[in-house]
Amino acid sequence: MKIRMNRLILADNQAIFRAGAARVLSLEDDMRIAAQCEDMAKLFAAIDTLRGSVILVSSSLRPDLKDLLARTRSARSRIILVTENAEQVAEDMAGLFDGILSRNVPGTALVDCVRRVAQGQRYVQRSNVTTMQAADSVGTRVRDRLTPKEMQIVALIVQGCKNKDIATQLGTKEQVIKNYLRSIYDKSGVSDRLELALFTIHHRALAEAAAKAGHMIQMKTA
């Protein structure tokens, strides 16, 4: 039986999240990543060119929703909004999208959502309170294990910085950053920088601490 291929457009200003989502979705035989967009201009160009796609767009891009939805419908595409973990979406706004997901969605749910939306169904993630609490407890535990310097490195990893860039921003050597990363991997239970970034994004307590650390770095370098 011939597999119906679903063409996907990923739009998010966080390169790590785009890479993680692309890695999960591209493992599926019926899904192909046609474009990855880090800003609205590139997304609009992709929508106009790649008609009939499933679009995943992050709310962090701050899209003009009226224009975005009009372009999506004109291109006969379907659209899924990816919200920040603690973000609330009004019912009337949610009804305009074919799907709603939060950034901490498990890979299996991400695939299920895309597949359902591609088939013409609607998919709205309803966060389970106990699940969210469990995720927060894990994030809190890892956050409390990390030193302030390690948290700064996590923040820069999430921003997509390479070891050399991190060393420059923190005023140290690249080998020192590699040593710190080994310690961070051990404490968080991940094996590489992509897993670390995704783990951080998916655990709210850790994500908030990393965001605060990143803000402090920006203030020092400004």
mmCIF file with all atom_site columns, C-alpha atoms in Angstrom:
data_model
loop_
_atom_site.group_PDB
_atom_site.id
_atom_site.type_symbol
_atom_site.label_atom_id
_atom_site.label_alt_id
_atom_site.label_comp_id
_atom_site.label_asym_id
_atom_site.label_entity_id
_atom_site.label_seq_id
_atom_site.pdbx_PDB_ins_code
_atom_site.Cartn_x
_atom_site.Cartn_y
_atom_site.Cartn_z
_atom_site.occupancy
_atom_site.B_iso_or_equiv
_atom_site.pdbx_formal_charge
_atom_site.auth_seq_id
_atom_site.auth_comp_id
_atom_site.auth_asym_id
_atom_site.auth_atom_id
_atom_site.pdbx_PDB_model_num
ATOM 1   C CA . MET A 1 1   ? 0.000   0.000  0.000  1.00 0.00 ? 1   MET A CA 1
ATOM 2   C CA . LYS A 1 2   ? 1.325   3.418  -0.969 1.00 0.00 ? 2   LYS A CA 1
ATOM 3   C CA . ILE A 1 3   ? 2.111   5.694  1.986  1.00 0.00 ? 3   ILE A CA 1
ATOM 4   C CA . ARG A 1 4   ? 0.593   9.191  1.878  1.00 0.00 ? 4   ARG A CA 1
ATOM 5   C CA . MET A 1 5   ? 3.462   11.604 2.434  1.00 0.00 ? 5   MET A CA 1
ATOM 6   C CA . ASN A 1 6   ? 2.807   14.547 4.762  1.00 0.00 ? 6   ASN A CA 1
ATOM 7   C CA . ARG A 1 7   ? 4.900   17.631 3.975  1.00 0.00 ? 7   ARG A CA 1
ATOM 8   C CA . LEU A 1 8   ? 5.818   19.672 7.058  1.00 0.00 ? 8   LEU A CA 1
ATOM 9   C CA . ILE A 1 9   ? 6.963   23.235 7.692  1.00 0.00 ? 9   ILE A CA 1
ATOM 10  C CA . LEU A 1 10  ? 8.614   23.933 11.077 1.00 0.00 ? 10  LEU A CA 1
ATOM 11  C CA . ALA A 1 11  ? 8.700   27.563 12.226 1.00 0.00 ? 11  ALA A CA 1
ATOM 12  C CA . ASP A 1 12  ? 10.369  28.428 15.526 1.00 0.00 ? 12  ASP A CA 1
ATOM 13  C CA . ASN A 1 13  ? 13.018  30.938 16.596 1.00 0.00 ? 13  ASN A CA 1
ATOM 14  C CA . GLN A 1 14  ? 14.684  28.284 18.790 1.00 0.00 ? 14  GLN A CA 1
ATOM 15  C CA . ALA A 1 15  ? 17.026  26.289 16.554 1.00 0.00 ? 15  ALA A CA 1
ATOM 16  C CA . ILE A 1 16  ? 17.342  23.518 19.128 1.00 0.00 ? 16  ILE A CA 1
ATOM 17  C CA . PHE A 1 17  ? 13.587  22.922 19.238 1.00 0.00 ? 17  PHE A CA 1
ATOM 18  C CA . ARG A 1 18  ? 13.367  22.910 15.437 1.00 0.00 ? 18  ARG A CA 1
ATOM 19  C CA . ALA A 1 19  ? 16.181  20.382 15.267 1.00 0.00 ? 19  ALA A CA 1
ATOM 20  C CA . GLY A 1 20  ? 14.622  18.171 17.929 1.00 0.00 ? 20  GLY A CA 1
ATOM 21  C CA . ALA A 1 21  ? 11.171  18.228 16.362 1.00 0.00 ? 21  ALA A CA 1
ATOM 22  C CA . ALA A 1 22  ? 12.649  17.561 12.927 1.00 0.00 ? 22  ALA A CA 1
ATOM 23  C CA . ARG A 1 23  ? 14.595  14.592 14.249 1.00 0.00 ? 23  ARG A CA 1
ATOM 24  C CA . VAL A 1 24  ? 11.480  13.063 15.828 1.00 0.00 ? 24  VAL A CA 1
ATOM 25  C CA . LEU A 1 25  ? 9.187   13.657 12.846 1.00 0.00 ? 25  LEU A CA 1
ATOM 26  C CA . SER A 1 26  ? 11.637  12.658 10.113 1.00 0.00 ? 26  SER A CA 1
ATOM 27  C CA . LEU A 1 27  ? 11.854  9.158  11.593 1.00 0.00 ? 27  LEU A CA 1
ATOM 28  C CA . GLU A 1 28  ? 8.266   8.577  10.441 1.00 0.00 ? 28  GLU A CA 1
ATOM 29  C CA . ASP A 1 29  ? 7.833   7.039  6.970  1.00 0.00 ? 29  ASP A CA 1
ATOM 30  C CA . ASP A 1 30  ? 4.872   9.294  6.147  1.00 0.00 ? 30  ASP A CA 1
ATOM 31  C CA . MET A 1 31  ? 6.477   12.620 7.105  1.00 0.00 ? 31  MET A CA 1
ATOM 32  C CA . ARG A 1 32  ? 8.974   14.877 5.330  1.00 0.00 ? 32  ARG A CA 1
ATOM 33  C CA . ILE A 1 33  ? 10.382  18.160 6.634  1.00 0.00 ? 33  ILE A CA 1
ATOM 34  C CA . ALA A 1 34  ? 10.072  20.516 3.657  1.00 0.00 ? 34  ALA A CA 1
ATOM 35  C CA . ALA A 1 35  ? 11.220  23.735 5.377  1.00 0.00 ? 35  ALA A CA 1
ATOM 36  C CA . GLN A 1 36  ? 12.553  25.072 8.663  1.00 0.00 ? 36  GLN A CA 1
ATOM 37  C CA . CYS A 1 37  ? 11.947  28.776 9.319  1.00 0.00 ? 37  CYS A CA 1
ATOM 38  C CA . GLU A 1 38  ? 13.384  30.942 12.093 1.00 0.00 ? 38  GLU A CA 1
ATOM 39  C CA . ASP A 1 39  ? 11.300  34.050 11.367 1.00 0.00 ? 39  ASP A CA 1
ATOM 40  C CA . MET A 1 40  ? 7.933   35.065 9.952  1.00 0.00 ? 40  MET A CA 1
ATOM 41  C CA . ALA A 1 41  ? 9.277   36.306 6.605  1.00 0.00 ? 41  ALA A CA 1
ATOM 42  C CA . LYS A 1 42  ? 10.713  32.876 5.815  1.00 0.00 ? 42  LYS A CA 1
ATOM 43  C CA . LEU A 1 43  ? 7.562   31.173 7.083  1.00 0.00 ? 43  LEU A CA 1
ATOM 44  C CA . PHE A 1 44  ? 5.295   33.243 4.813  1.00 0.00 ? 44  PHE A CA 1
ATOM 45  C CA . ALA A 1 45  ? 7.542   32.444 1.831  1.00 0.00 ? 45  ALA A CA 1
ATOM 46  C CA . ALA A 1 46  ? 7.392   28.730 2.679  1.00 0.00 ? 46  ALA A CA 1
ATOM 47  C CA . ILE A 1 47  ? 3.596   28.785 3.065  1.00 0.00 ? 47  ILE A CA 1
ATOM 48  C CA . ASP A 1 48  ? 3.175   30.410 -0.337 1.00 0.00 ? 48  ASP A CA 1
ATOM 49  C CA . THR A 1 49  ? 5.582   27.974 -2.017 1.00 0.00 ? 49  THR A CA 1
ATOM 50  C CA . LEU A 1 50  ? 4.780   24.699 -0.241 1.00 0.00 ? 50  LEU A CA 1
ATOM 51  C CA . ARG A 1 51  ? 1.012   24.568 -0.591 1.00 0.00 ? 51  ARG A CA 1
ATOM 52  C CA . GLY A 1 52  ? -0.931  21.785 1.099  1.00 0.00 ? 52  GLY A CA 1
ATOM 53  C CA . SER A 1 53  ? 1.540   21.418 3.990  1.00 0.00 ? 53  SER A CA 1
ATOM 54  C CA . VAL A 1 54  ? 1.144   20.928 7.731  1.00 0.00 ? 54  VAL A CA 1
ATOM 55  C CA . ILE A 1 55  ? 2.654   23.946 9.487  1.00 0.00 ? 55  ILE A CA 1
ATOM 56  C CA . LEU A 1 56  ? 3.992   23.906 13.052 1.00 0.00 ? 56  LEU A CA 1
ATOM 57  C CA . VAL A 1 57  ? 4.489   27.485 14.219 1.00 0.00 ? 57  VAL A CA 1
ATOM 58  C CA . SER A 1 58  ? 5.713   28.626 17.619 1.00 0.00 ? 58  SER A CA 1
ATOM 59  C CA . SER A 1 59  ? 3.852   31.370 19.457 1.00 0.00 ? 59  SER A CA 1
ATOM 60  C CA . SER A 1 60  ? 7.284   32.795 20.378 1.00 0.00 ? 60  SER A CA 1
ATOM 61  C CA . LEU A 1 61  ? 7.534   34.120 16.802 1.00 0.00 ? 61  LEU A CA 1
ATOM 62  C CA . ARG A 1 62  ? 4.702   36.532 17.723 1.00 0.00 ? 62  ARG A CA 1
ATOM 63  C CA . PRO A 1 63  ? 2.890   36.027 14.404 1.00 0.00 ? 63  PRO A CA 1
ATOM 64  C CA . ASP A 1 64  ? 0.162   38.299 13.097 1.00 0.00 ? 64  ASP A CA 1
ATOM 65  C CA . LEU A 1 65  ? -2.477  35.607 13.535 1.00 0.00 ? 65  LEU A CA 1
ATOM 66  C CA . LYS A 1 66  ? -5.031  37.074 11.128 1.00 0.00 ? 66  LYS A CA 1
ATOM 67  C CA . ASP A 1 67  ? -2.472  37.260 8.304  1.00 0.00 ? 67  ASP A CA 1
ATOM 68  C CA . LEU A 1 68  ? -0.955  33.875 9.174  1.00 0.00 ? 68  LEU A CA 1
ATOM 69  C CA . LEU A 1 69  ? -4.299  32.068 9.210  1.00 0.00 ? 69  LEU A CA 1
ATOM 70  C CA . ALA A 1 70  ? -5.436  33.759 5.993  1.00 0.00 ? 70  ALA A CA 1
ATOM 71  C CA . ARG A 1 71  ? -2.263  32.694 4.179  1.00 0.00 ? 71  ARG A CA 1
ATOM 72  C CA . THR A 1 72  ? -2.541  29.167 5.548  1.00 0.00 ? 72  THR A CA 1
ATOM 73  C CA . ARG A 1 73  ? -6.129  28.745 4.352  1.00 0.00 ? 73  ARG A CA 1
ATOM 74  C CA . SER A 1 74  ? -5.313  30.282 0.965  1.00 0.00 ? 74  SER A CA 1
ATOM 75  C CA . ALA A 1 75  ? -2.534  27.711 0.524  1.00 0.00 ? 75  ALA A CA 1
ATOM 76  C CA . ARG A 1 76  ? -4.893  24.884 1.565  1.00 0.00 ? 76  ARG A CA 1
ATOM 77  C CA . SER A 1 77  ? -2.496  24.022 4.381  1.00 0.00 ? 77  SER A CA 1
ATOM 78  C CA . ARG A 1 78  ? -3.212  23.099 7.981  1.00 0.00 ? 78  ARG A CA 1
ATOM 79  C CA . ILE A 1 79  ? -1.652  24.746 11.022 1.00 0.00 ? 79  ILE A CA 1
ATOM 80  C CA . ILE A 1 80  ? -0.573  23.685 14.524 1.00 0.00 ? 80  ILE A CA 1
ATOM 81  C CA . LEU A 1 81  ? 0.333   26.301 17.158 1.00 0.00 ? 81  LEU A CA 1
ATOM 82  C CA . VAL A 1 82  ? 3.196   25.375 19.509 1.00 0.00 ? 82  VAL A CA 1
ATOM 83  C CA . THR A 1 83  ? 2.838   27.315 22.758 1.00 0.00 ? 83  THR A CA 1
ATOM 84  C CA . GLU A 1 84  ? 5.310   27.994 25.532 1.00 0.00 ? 84  GLU A CA 1
ATOM 85  C CA . ASN A 1 85  ? 4.991   25.535 28.428 1.00 0.00 ? 85  ASN A CA 1
ATOM 86  C CA . ALA A 1 86  ? 3.054   27.816 30.786 1.00 0.00 ? 86  ALA A CA 1
ATOM 87  C CA . GLU A 1 87  ? 1.183   29.729 28.082 1.00 0.00 ? 87  GLU A CA 1
ATOM 88  C CA . GLN A 1 88  ? -2.607  29.743 28.022 1.00 0.00 ? 88  GLN A CA 1
ATOM 89  C CA . VAL A 1 89  ? -4.587  30.002 24.787 1.00 0.00 ? 89  VAL A CA 1
ATOM 90  C CA . ALA A 1 90  ? -8.128  31.418 24.817 1.00 0.00 ? 90  ALA A CA 1
ATOM 91  C CA . GLU A 1 91  ? -10.796 28.993 23.602 1.00 0.00 ? 91  GLU A CA 1
ATOM 92  C CA . ASP A 1 92  ? -11.905 31.287 20.775 1.00 0.00 ? 92  ASP A CA 1
ATOM 93  C CA . MET A 1 93  ? -8.303  31.633 19.580 1.00 0.00 ? 93  MET A CA 1
ATOM 94  C CA . ALA A 1 94  ? -7.607  27.916 19.914 1.00 0.00 ? 94  ALA A CA 1
ATOM 95  C CA . GLY A 1 95  ? -10.576 27.206 17.687 1.00 0.00 ? 95  GLY A CA 1
ATOM 96  C CA . LEU A 1 96  ? -8.862  28.955 14.762 1.00 0.00 ? 96  LEU A CA 1
ATOM 97  C CA . PHE A 1 97  ? -6.021  26.419 14.657 1.00 0.00 ? 97  PHE A CA 1
ATOM 98  C CA . ASP A 1 98  ? -6.085  22.801 13.525 1.00 0.00 ? 98  ASP A CA 1
ATOM 99  C CA . GLY A 1 99  ? -3.921  21.806 16.476 1.00 0.00 ? 99  GLY A CA 1
ATOM 100 C CA . ILE A 1 100 ? -2.488  23.182 19.723 1.00 0.00 ? 100 ILE A CA 1
ATOM 101 C CA . LEU A 1 101 ? 0.604   21.745 21.444 1.00 0.00 ? 101 LEU A CA 1
ATOM 102 C CA . SER A 1 102 ? 2.848   22.962 24.254 1.00 0.00 ? 102 SER A CA 1
ATOM 103 C CA . ARG A 1 103 ? 6.615   23.005 23.808 1.00 0.00 ? 103 ARG A CA 1
ATOM 104 C CA . ASN A 1 104 ? 7.106   20.199 26.352 1.00 0.00 ? 104 ASN A CA 1
ATOM 105 C CA . VAL A 1 105 ? 5.026   17.725 24.307 1.00 0.00 ? 105 VAL A CA 1
ATOM 106 C CA . PRO A 1 106 ? 6.428   14.148 24.195 1.00 0.00 ? 106 PRO A CA 1
ATOM 107 C CA . GLY A 1 107 ? 7.624   12.950 20.801 1.00 0.00 ? 107 GLY A CA 1
ATOM 108 C CA . THR A 1 108 ? 4.836   10.376 20.496 1.00 0.00 ? 108 THR A CA 1
ATOM 109 C CA . ALA A 1 109 ? 2.175   13.044 21.045 1.00 0.00 ? 109 ALA A CA 1
ATOM 110 C CA . LEU A 1 110 ? 3.867   15.360 18.535 1.00 0.00 ? 110 LEU A CA 1
ATOM 111 C CA . VAL A 1 111 ? 3.740   12.656 15.858 1.00 0.00 ? 111 VAL A CA 1
ATOM 112 C CA . ASP A 1 112 ? 0.129   11.780 16.729 1.00 0.00 ? 112 ASP A CA 1
ATOM 113 C CA . CYS A 1 113 ? -0.929  15.432 16.530 1.00 0.00 ? 113 CYS A CA 1
ATOM 114 C CA . VAL A 1 114 ? 0.702   16.015 13.132 1.00 0.00 ? 114 VAL A CA 1
ATOM 115 C CA . ARG A 1 115 ? -0.754  12.819 11.719 1.00 0.00 ? 115 ARG A CA 1
ATOM 116 C CA . ARG A 1 116 ? -4.290  13.602 12.947 1.00 0.00 ? 116 ARG A CA 1
ATOM 117 C CA . VAL A 1 117 ? -4.165  17.176 11.669 1.00 0.00 ? 117 VAL A CA 1
ATOM 118 C CA . ALA A 1 118 ? -2.873  15.969 8.290  1.00 0.00 ? 118 ALA A CA 1
ATOM 119 C CA . GLN A 1 119 ? -5.932  13.698 8.112  1.00 0.00 ? 119 GLN A CA 1
ATOM 120 C CA . GLY A 1 120 ? -8.273  16.638 8.686  1.00 0.00 ? 120 GLY A CA 1
ATOM 121 C CA . GLN A 1 121 ? -8.871  16.139 12.405 1.00 0.00 ? 121 GLN A CA 1
ATOM 122 C CA . ARG A 1 122 ? -8.331  18.656 15.210 1.00 0.00 ? 122 ARG A CA 1
ATOM 123 C CA . TYR A 1 123 ? -5.877  18.003 18.050 1.00 0.00 ? 123 TYR A CA 1
ATOM 124 C CA . VAL A 1 124 ? -5.750  20.160 21.176 1.00 0.00 ? 124 VAL A CA 1
ATOM 125 C CA . GLN A 1 125 ? -3.386  19.121 23.949 1.00 0.00 ? 125 GLN A CA 1
ATOM 126 C CA . ARG A 1 126 ? -5.027  19.187 27.358 1.00 0.00 ? 126 ARG A CA 1
ATOM 127 C CA . SER A 1 127 ? -2.282  19.233 29.973 1.00 0.00 ? 127 SER A CA 1
ATOM 128 C CA . ASN A 1 128 ? -2.680  16.623 32.680 1.00 0.00 ? 128 ASN A CA 1
ATOM 129 C CA . VAL A 1 129 ? -2.034  18.205 36.082 1.00 0.00 ? 129 VAL A CA 1
ATOM 130 C CA . THR A 1 130 ? -0.285  15.204 37.603 1.00 0.00 ? 130 THR A CA 1
ATOM 131 C CA . THR A 1 131 ? 1.930   14.805 34.542 1.00 0.00 ? 131 THR A CA 1
ATOM 132 C CA . MET A 1 132 ? 2.931   18.461 34.675 1.00 0.00 ? 132 MET A CA 1
ATOM 133 C CA . GLN A 1 133 ? 3.756   18.170 38.378 1.00 0.00 ? 133 GLN A CA 1
ATOM 134 C CA . ALA A 1 134 ? 5.920   15.107 37.758 1.00 0.00 ? 134 ALA A CA 1
ATOM 135 C CA . ALA A 1 135 ? 7.780   16.916 34.972 1.00 0.00 ? 135 ALA A CA 1
ATOM 136 C CA . ASP A 1 136 ? 8.346   19.921 37.221 1.00 0.00 ? 136 ASP A CA 1
ATOM 137 C CA . SER A 1 137 ? 9.738   17.744 40.019 1.00 0.00 ? 137 SER A CA 1
ATOM 138 C CA . VAL A 1 138 ? 12.289  16.242 37.634 1.00 0.00 ? 138 VAL A CA 1
ATOM 139 C CA . GLY A 1 139 ? 13.256  19.685 36.352 1.00 0.00 ? 139 GLY A CA 1
ATOM 140 C CA . THR A 1 140 ? 13.540  21.029 39.896 1.00 0.00 ? 140 THR A CA 1
ATOM 141 C CA . ARG A 1 141 ? 15.780  18.156 40.961 1.00 0.00 ? 141 ARG A CA 1
ATOM 142 C CA . VAL A 1 142 ? 18.180  18.678 38.052 1.00 0.00 ? 142 VAL A CA 1
ATOM 143 C CA . ARG A 1 143 ? 18.107  22.458 38.491 1.00 0.00 ? 143 ARG A CA 1
ATOM 144 C CA . ASP A 1 144 ? 19.127  22.114 42.138 1.00 0.00 ? 144 ASP A CA 1
ATOM 145 C CA . ARG A 1 145 ? 22.059  19.859 41.203 1.00 0.00 ? 145 ARG A CA 1
ATOM 146 C CA . LEU A 1 146 ? 23.585  22.349 38.779 1.00 0.00 ? 146 LEU A CA 1
ATOM 147 C CA . THR A 1 147 ? 26.009  25.068 39.854 1.00 0.00 ? 147 THR A CA 1
ATOM 148 C CA . PRO A 1 148 ? 25.399  28.682 38.716 1.00 0.00 ? 148 PRO A CA 1
ATOM 149 C CA . LYS A 1 149 ? 28.184  28.332 36.108 1.00 0.00 ? 149 LYS A CA 1
ATOM 150 C CA . GLU A 1 150 ? 26.671  25.090 34.799 1.00 0.00 ? 150 GLU A CA 1
ATOM 151 C CA . MET A 1 151 ? 23.277  26.772 34.547 1.00 0.00 ? 151 MET A CA 1
ATOM 152 C CA . GLN A 1 152 ? 24.810  29.561 32.459 1.00 0.00 ? 152 GLN A CA 1
ATOM 153 C CA . ILE A 1 153 ? 26.234  26.950 30.095 1.00 0.00 ? 153 ILE A CA 1
ATOM 154 C CA . VAL A 1 154 ? 22.837  25.243 29.851 1.00 0.00 ? 154 VAL A CA 1
ATOM 155 C CA . ALA A 1 155 ? 21.271  28.606 28.972 1.00 0.00 ? 155 ALA A CA 1
ATOM 156 C CA . LEU A 1 156 ? 23.766  29.154 26.154 1.00 0.00 ? 156 LEU A CA 1
ATOM 157 C CA . ILE A 1 157 ? 23.335  25.587 24.874 1.00 0.00 ? 157 ILE A CA 1
ATOM 158 C CA . VAL A 1 158 ? 19.577  26.187 24.599 1.00 0.00 ? 158 VAL A CA 1
ATOM 159 C CA . GLN A 1 159 ? 20.343  29.330 22.569 1.00 0.00 ? 159 GLN A CA 1
ATOM 160 C CA . GLY A 1 160 ? 22.304  27.144 20.125 1.00 0.00 ? 160 GLY A CA 1
ATOM 161 C CA . CYS A 1 161 ? 25.811  28.374 21.050 1.00 0.00 ? 161 CYS A CA 1
ATOM 162 C CA . LYS A 1 162 ? 28.862  26.248 20.265 1.00 0.00 ? 162 LYS A CA 1
ATOM 163 C CA . ASN A 1 163 ? 31.540  25.478 22.886 1.00 0.00 ? 163 ASN A CA 1
ATOM 164 C CA . LYS A 1 164 ? 33.893  28.123 21.478 1.00 0.00 ? 164 LYS A CA 1
ATOM 165 C CA . ASP A 1 165 ? 31.159  30.796 21.680 1.00 0.00 ? 165 ASP A CA 1
ATOM 166 C CA . ILE A 1 166 ? 30.272  29.759 25.232 1.00 0.00 ? 166 ILE A CA 1
ATOM 167 C CA . ALA A 1 167 ? 33.917  29.946 26.304 1.00 0.00 ? 167 ALA A CA 1
ATOM 168 C CA . THR A 1 168 ? 34.197  33.455 24.842 1.00 0.00 ? 168 THR A CA 1
ATOM 169 C CA . GLN A 1 169 ? 31.035  34.690 26.558 1.00 0.00 ? 169 GLN A CA 1
ATOM 170 C CA . LEU A 1 170 ? 32.037  33.213 29.926 1.00 0.00 ? 170 LEU A CA 1
ATOM 171 C CA . GLY A 1 171 ? 35.696  34.269 29.680 1.00 0.00 ? 171 GLY A CA 1
ATOM 172 C CA . THR A 1 172 ? 37.228  30.805 29.846 1.00 0.00 ? 172 THR A CA 1
ATOM 173 C CA . LYS A 1 173 ? 38.751  28.111 27.617 1.00 0.00 ? 173 LYS A CA 1
ATOM 174 C CA . GLU A 1 174 ? 36.891  25.702 25.339 1.00 0.00 ? 174 GLU A CA 1
ATOM 175 C CA . GLN A 1 175 ? 38.303  22.661 27.183 1.00 0.00 ? 175 GLN A CA 1
ATOM 176 C CA . VAL A 1 176 ? 36.883  24.012 30.450 1.00 0.00 ? 176 VAL A CA 1
ATOM 177 C CA . ILE A 1 177 ? 33.431  24.174 28.838 1.00 0.00 ? 177 ILE A CA 1
ATOM 178 C CA . LYS A 1 178 ? 33.814  20.556 27.662 1.00 0.00 ? 178 LYS A CA 1
ATOM 179 C CA . ASN A 1 179 ? 34.625  19.524 31.234 1.00 0.00 ? 179 ASN A CA 1
ATOM 180 C CA . TYR A 1 180 ? 31.579  21.376 32.541 1.00 0.00 ? 180 TYR A CA 1
ATOM 181 C CA . LEU A 1 181 ? 29.382  19.708 29.913 1.00 0.00 ? 181 LEU A CA 1
ATOM 182 C CA . ARG A 1 182 ? 30.450  16.247 31.027 1.00 0.00 ? 182 ARG A CA 1
ATOM 183 C CA . SER A 1 183 ? 29.362  17.137 34.551 1.00 0.00 ? 183 SER A CA 1
ATOM 184 C CA . ILE A 1 184 ? 26.061  18.590 33.298 1.00 0.00 ? 184 ILE A CA 1
ATOM 185 C CA . TYR A 1 185 ? 25.341  15.463 31.235 1.00 0.00 ? 185 TYR A CA 1
ATOM 186 C CA . ASP A 1 186 ? 25.962  13.266 34.288 1.00 0.00 ? 186 ASP A CA 1
ATOM 187 C CA . LYS A 1 187 ? 23.679  15.352 36.507 1.00 0.00 ? 187 LYS A CA 1
ATOM 188 C CA . SER A 1 188 ? 20.834  15.566 33.981 1.00 0.00 ? 188 SER A CA 1
ATOM 189 C CA . GLY A 1 189 ? 21.101  12.045 32.557 1.00 0.00 ? 189 GLY A CA 1
ATOM 190 C CA . VAL A 1 190 ? 21.446  13.139 28.915 1.00 0.00 ? 190 VAL A CA 1
ATOM 191 C CA . SER A 1 191 ? 24.125  12.143 26.425 1.00 0.00 ? 191 SER A CA 1
ATOM 192 C CA . ASP A 1 192 ? 24.617  15.170 24.150 1.00 0.00 ? 192 ASP A CA 1
ATOM 193 C CA . ARG A 1 193 ? 23.893  18.885 23.746 1.00 0.00 ? 193 ARG A CA 1
ATOM 194 C CA . LEU A 1 194 ? 20.715  18.366 21.694 1.00 0.00 ? 194 LEU A CA 1
ATOM 195 C CA . GLU A 1 195 ? 19.239  16.084 24.357 1.00 0.00 ? 195 GLU A CA 1
ATOM 196 C CA . LEU A 1 196 ? 20.274  18.612 27.005 1.00 0.00 ? 196 LEU A CA 1
ATOM 197 C CA . ALA A 1 197 ? 18.520  21.456 25.188 1.00 0.00 ? 197 ALA A CA 1
ATOM 198 C CA . LEU A 1 198 ? 15.341  19.437 24.653 1.00 0.00 ? 198 LEU A CA 1
ATOM 199 C CA . PHE A 1 199 ? 15.395  18.199 28.262 1.00 0.00 ? 199 PHE A CA 1
ATOM 200 C CA . THR A 1 200 ? 15.687  21.798 29.472 1.00 0.00 ? 200 THR A CA 1
ATOM 201 C CA . ILE A 1 201 ? 12.881  23.050 27.242 1.00 0.00 ? 201 ILE A CA 1
ATOM 202 C CA . HIS A 1 202 ? 10.591  20.203 28.354 1.00 0.00 ? 202 HIS A CA 1
ATOM 203 C CA . HIS A 1 203 ? 11.025  20.824 32.109 1.00 0.00 ? 203 HIS A CA 1
ATOM 204 C CA . ARG A 1 204 ? 9.582   24.143 33.155 1.00 0.00 ? 204 ARG A CA 1
ATOM 205 C CA . ALA A 1 205 ? 11.537  24.621 36.399 1.00 0.00 ? 205 ALA A CA 1
ATOM 206 C CA . LEU A 1 206 ? 14.820  24.040 34.584 1.00 0.00 ? 206 LEU A CA 1
ATOM 207 C CA . ALA A 1 207 ? 13.783  26.129 31.565 1.00 0.00 ? 207 ALA A CA 1
ATOM 208 C CA . GLU A 1 208 ? 12.894  29.095 33.780 1.00 0.00 ? 208 GLU A CA 1
ATOM 209 C CA . ALA A 1 209 ? 16.230  28.864 35.628 1.00 0.00 ? 209 ALA A CA 1
ATOM 210 C CA . ALA A 1 210 ? 18.125  28.686 32.333 1.00 0.00 ? 210 ALA A CA 1
ATOM 211 C CA . ALA A 1 211 ? 16.219  31.695 30.973 1.00 0.00 ? 211 ALA A CA 1
ATOM 212 C CA . LYS A 1 212 ? 17.121  33.680 34.093 1.00 0.00 ? 212 LYS A CA 1
ATOM 213 C CA . ALA A 1 213 ? 20.783  32.685 33.776 1.00 0.00 ? 213 ALA A CA 1
ATOM 214 C CA . GLY A 1 214 ? 20.782  33.657 30.108 1.00 0.00 ? 214 GLY A CA 1
ATOM 215 C CA . HIS A 1 215 ? 19.296  37.050 30.957 1.00 0.00 ? 215 HIS A CA 1
ATOM 216 C CA . MET A 1 216 ? 22.035  37.643 33.522 1.00 0.00 ? 216 MET A CA 1
ATOM 217 C CA . ILE A 1 217 ? 24.712  36.858 30.917 1.00 0.00 ? 217 ILE A CA 1
ATOM 218 C CA . GLN A 1 218 ? 23.138  39.353 28.491 1.00 0.00 ? 218 GLN A CA 1
ATOM 219 C CA . MET A 1 219 ? 23.101  42.049 31.181 1.00 0.00 ? 219 MET A CA 1
ATOM 220 C CA . LYS A 1 220 ? 26.810  41.495 31.905 1.00 0.00 ? 220 LYS A CA 1
ATOM 221 C CA . THR A 1 221 ? 27.820  41.604 28.245 1.00 0.00 ? 221 THR A CA 1
ATOM 222 C CA . ALA A 1 222 ? 25.564  44.540 27.299 1.00 0.00 ? 222 ALA A CA 1
#
